[in-house]
Tab-separated table of C-alpha atoms in Angstrom:
chain	number	residue	atom	x	y	z
A	48	MET	CA	0.022	-0.088	-0.093
A	49	THR	CA	1.360	3.353	-1.098
A	50	ILE	CA	0.637	6.684	0.468
A	51	ASN	CA	0.052	9.549	-1.876
A	52	PHE	CA	0.721	12.858	-0.076
A	53	LEU	CA	-0.198	14.803	-3.266
A	54	ARG	CA	-3.904	13.829	-2.972
A	55	SER	CA	-5.313	15.271	0.204
A	56	SER	CA	-8.724	15.900	1.345
A	57	GLY	CA	-9.981	19.242	2.398
A	58	PHE	CA	-9.491	22.796	0.794
A	59	SER	CA	-6.426	24.298	-0.524
A	60	TRP	CA	-5.312	27.897	0.447
A	61	ILE	CA	-6.222	29.229	-2.927
A	62	GLU	CA	-9.707	27.878	-2.685
A	63	VAL	CA	-10.079	29.504	0.748
A	64	LEU	CA	-8.642	32.968	-0.364
A	65	VAL	CA	-10.915	32.959	-3.542
A	66	SER	CA	-13.895	32.183	-1.301
A	67	LEU	CA	-12.981	34.756	0.971
A	68	ASN	CA	-12.675	37.445	-1.716
A	69	ILE	CA	-16.053	36.439	-3.114
A	70	ILE	CA	-17.515	37.058	0.274
A	71	LEU	CA	-15.697	40.155	0.660
A	72	VAL	CA	-17.373	41.592	-2.604
A	73	LEU	CA	-20.818	40.595	-1.547
A	74	LEU	CA	-20.454	42.355	1.737
A	75	LEU	CA	-19.080	45.495	0.016
A	76	GLY	CA	-22.174	45.304	-2.231
A	77	LEU	CA	-24.538	45.012	0.599
A	78	ASN	CA	-22.769	47.915	2.308
A	79	ALA	CA	-23.306	50.108	-0.824
A	80	THR	CA	-26.990	49.152	-0.846
A	81	TYR	CA	-27.319	50.188	2.719
A	82	VAL	CA	-25.629	53.564	2.296
A	83	ASN	CA	-27.825	54.389	-0.858
A	84	THR	CA	-30.919	53.399	1.230
A	85	LEU	CA	-29.897	55.674	4.004
A	86	LYS	CA	-29.418	58.565	1.557
A	87	ALA	CA	-32.920	57.938	0.001
A	88	THR	CA	-34.533	57.698	3.525
A	89	LYS	CA	-32.869	61.061	4.507
A	90	MET	CA	-34.110	62.768	1.371
A	91	THR	CA	-37.539	61.301	1.901
A	92	TYR	CA	-37.613	62.529	5.481
A	93	TYR	CA	-36.609	66.168	4.154
A	94	ALA	CA	-39.386	65.987	1.751
A	95	ALA	CA	-41.974	64.916	4.278
A	96	VAL	CA	-40.797	67.714	6.625
A	97	ALA	CA	-40.936	70.357	4.007
A	98	ALA	CA	-44.416	69.107	2.916
A	99	GLN	CA	-45.575	69.348	6.507
A	100	GLN	CA	-44.326	73.050	6.692
A	101	LEU	CA	-46.044	73.825	3.594
A	102	ARG	CA	-49.415	72.456	5.087
A	103	SER	CA	-48.853	74.266	8.339
A	104	PHE	CA	-48.090	77.599	6.617
A	105	SER	CA	-51.095	77.265	4.249
A	106	GLU	CA	-53.465	76.376	7.340
A	107	VAL	CA	-52.237	79.438	9.201
A	108	LEU	CA	-52.891	81.558	6.131
A	109	TYR	CA	-56.404	80.229	5.693
A	110	ALA	CA	-57.017	80.597	9.414
A	111	THR	CA	-55.940	84.313	9.462
A	112	ASN	CA	-57.144	84.844	5.844
A	113	GLY	CA	-53.695	86.406	5.063
A	114	ALA	CA	-53.820	88.937	7.863
A	115	ASN	CA	-50.346	89.784	9.260
A	116	ILE	CA	-48.676	87.796	6.456
A	117	ALA	CA	-45.256	89.584	7.111
A	118	GLN	CA	-45.246	88.253	10.644
A	119	ILE	CA	-46.324	84.739	9.743
A	120	ARG	CA	-43.672	84.401	6.973
A	121	LYS	CA	-40.955	85.646	9.501
A	122	GLN	CA	-41.831	83.002	11.914
A	123	TRP	CA	-42.219	80.432	9.166
A	124	HIS	CA	-38.654	81.366	8.036
A	125	MET	CA	-37.105	80.805	11.310
A	126	GLN	CA	-38.994	77.368	11.621
A	127	LEU	CA	-37.759	76.263	8.238
A	128	ALA	CA	-34.046	77.206	9.158
A	129	LYS	CA	-34.366	75.005	12.316
A	130	VAL	CA	-35.926	71.917	10.855
A	131	LEU	CA	-34.457	71.677	7.360
A	132	PRO	CA	-30.587	71.960	6.404
A	133	HIS	CA	-30.225	75.354	4.865
A	134	GLY	CA	-34.222	75.467	4.683
A	135	ARG	CA	-35.570	78.640	3.202
A	136	GLU	CA	-38.768	79.867	1.403
A	137	ILE	CA	-39.800	81.481	-1.638
A	138	ILE	CA	-43.178	83.173	-1.769
A	139	HIS	CA	-44.629	84.930	-5.079
A	140	ILE	CA	-48.187	85.582	-6.415
A	141	ASN	CA	-49.182	83.796	-9.549
A	142	ASN	CA	-52.821	84.155	-11.183
A	143	GLY	CA	-54.367	85.120	-7.780
A	144	TYR	CA	-52.695	82.370	-5.911
A	145	LEU	CA	-49.881	82.639	-3.368
A	146	VAL	CA	-47.203	80.116	-4.443
A	147	ALA	CA	-45.083	79.086	-1.505
A	148	SER	CA	-41.956	76.960	-1.996
A	149	VAL	CA	-39.861	75.386	0.553
A	150	LEU	CA	-36.132	74.781	-0.490
A	151	TRP	CA	-33.475	72.848	1.232
A	152	GLY	CA	-29.802	71.869	0.891
A	153	ASN	CA	-26.764	73.672	-0.400
A	154	ASP	CA	-27.683	73.705	-4.032
A	155	SER	CA	-29.683	76.745	-5.523
A	156	ILE	CA	-32.152	74.384	-6.967
A	157	ASP	CA	-34.964	75.210	-9.376
A	158	CYS	CA	-38.265	73.831	-8.122
A	159	GLN	CA	-38.933	72.377	-11.558
A	160	LYS	CA	-36.093	69.900	-11.174
A	161	PRO	CA	-36.370	66.731	-9.172
A	162	ILE	CA	-35.324	66.216	-5.648
A	163	THR	CA	-31.617	65.197	-5.587
A	164	ASP	CA	-29.649	63.508	-2.765
A	165	GLN	CA	-28.281	67.009	-1.684
A	166	ALA	CA	-31.113	69.236	-1.986
A	167	GLY	CA	-34.741	69.617	-2.840
A	168	CYS	CA	-37.895	71.919	-3.342
A	169	ILE	CA	-41.594	71.533	-2.993
A	170	ASN	CA	-44.367	73.942	-4.114
A	171	LEU	CA	-47.915	74.592	-2.896
A	172	ASN	CA	-50.448	77.063	-4.381
A	173	VAL	CA	-52.515	78.837	-1.581
A	174	PHE	CA	-55.725	80.795	-2.427
A	175	ILE	CA	-56.223	83.840	-0.173
A	176	GLU	CA	-59.508	85.590	-0.713
A	177	LYS	CA	-58.130	89.076	-0.010
A	178	ASP	CA	-55.675	90.890	-2.067
A	179	ILE	CA	-52.171	90.246	-0.579
A	180	THR	CA	-49.877	91.440	-3.481
A	181	ASP	CA	-48.511	94.337	-1.530
A	182	LEU	CA	-47.851	92.035	1.510
A	183	VAL	CA	-45.619	89.556	-0.204
C-alpha cells in the first residue's frame, strides 16, 4: 500500500482565499446598498418635513385669511431654518394664488427639477380671498 501525499482531502489555501474574496465583494455590495438606502431615507424625510411645513403655513394663512402675513412669514422662515438643512422659502403671487416654495440643501435648485440627494424643493399654491400682492 502506497501513501500519496499529493492527494489530500479538504481545501487548498487558494480555494479559501478565492472564497473569502467572493464573500468580501458581496459584503461590499450590501454595504453600498445600505448607504444608498440611508441617503434615500434622509431625502424622503426632508421632503416629508417640507410638505408638513407647507401644510402648516397654508393652514395658518387660511385661519388668518392672510392677515399679518409678514409676521407669519418671518416665523415660518425661522422654523424652516431649524427643521431643514439650509431651509428657506420663496413666496410669490401667480394668477391670484400665493405660491409658497420650500427649499433645502446647499444647491440653489430650481423647483422644476426633481429632488436630488443633496437638495430639494416643494411648491404649494394657496388661495387667499383678500388681495395680498402688497404684503408678499
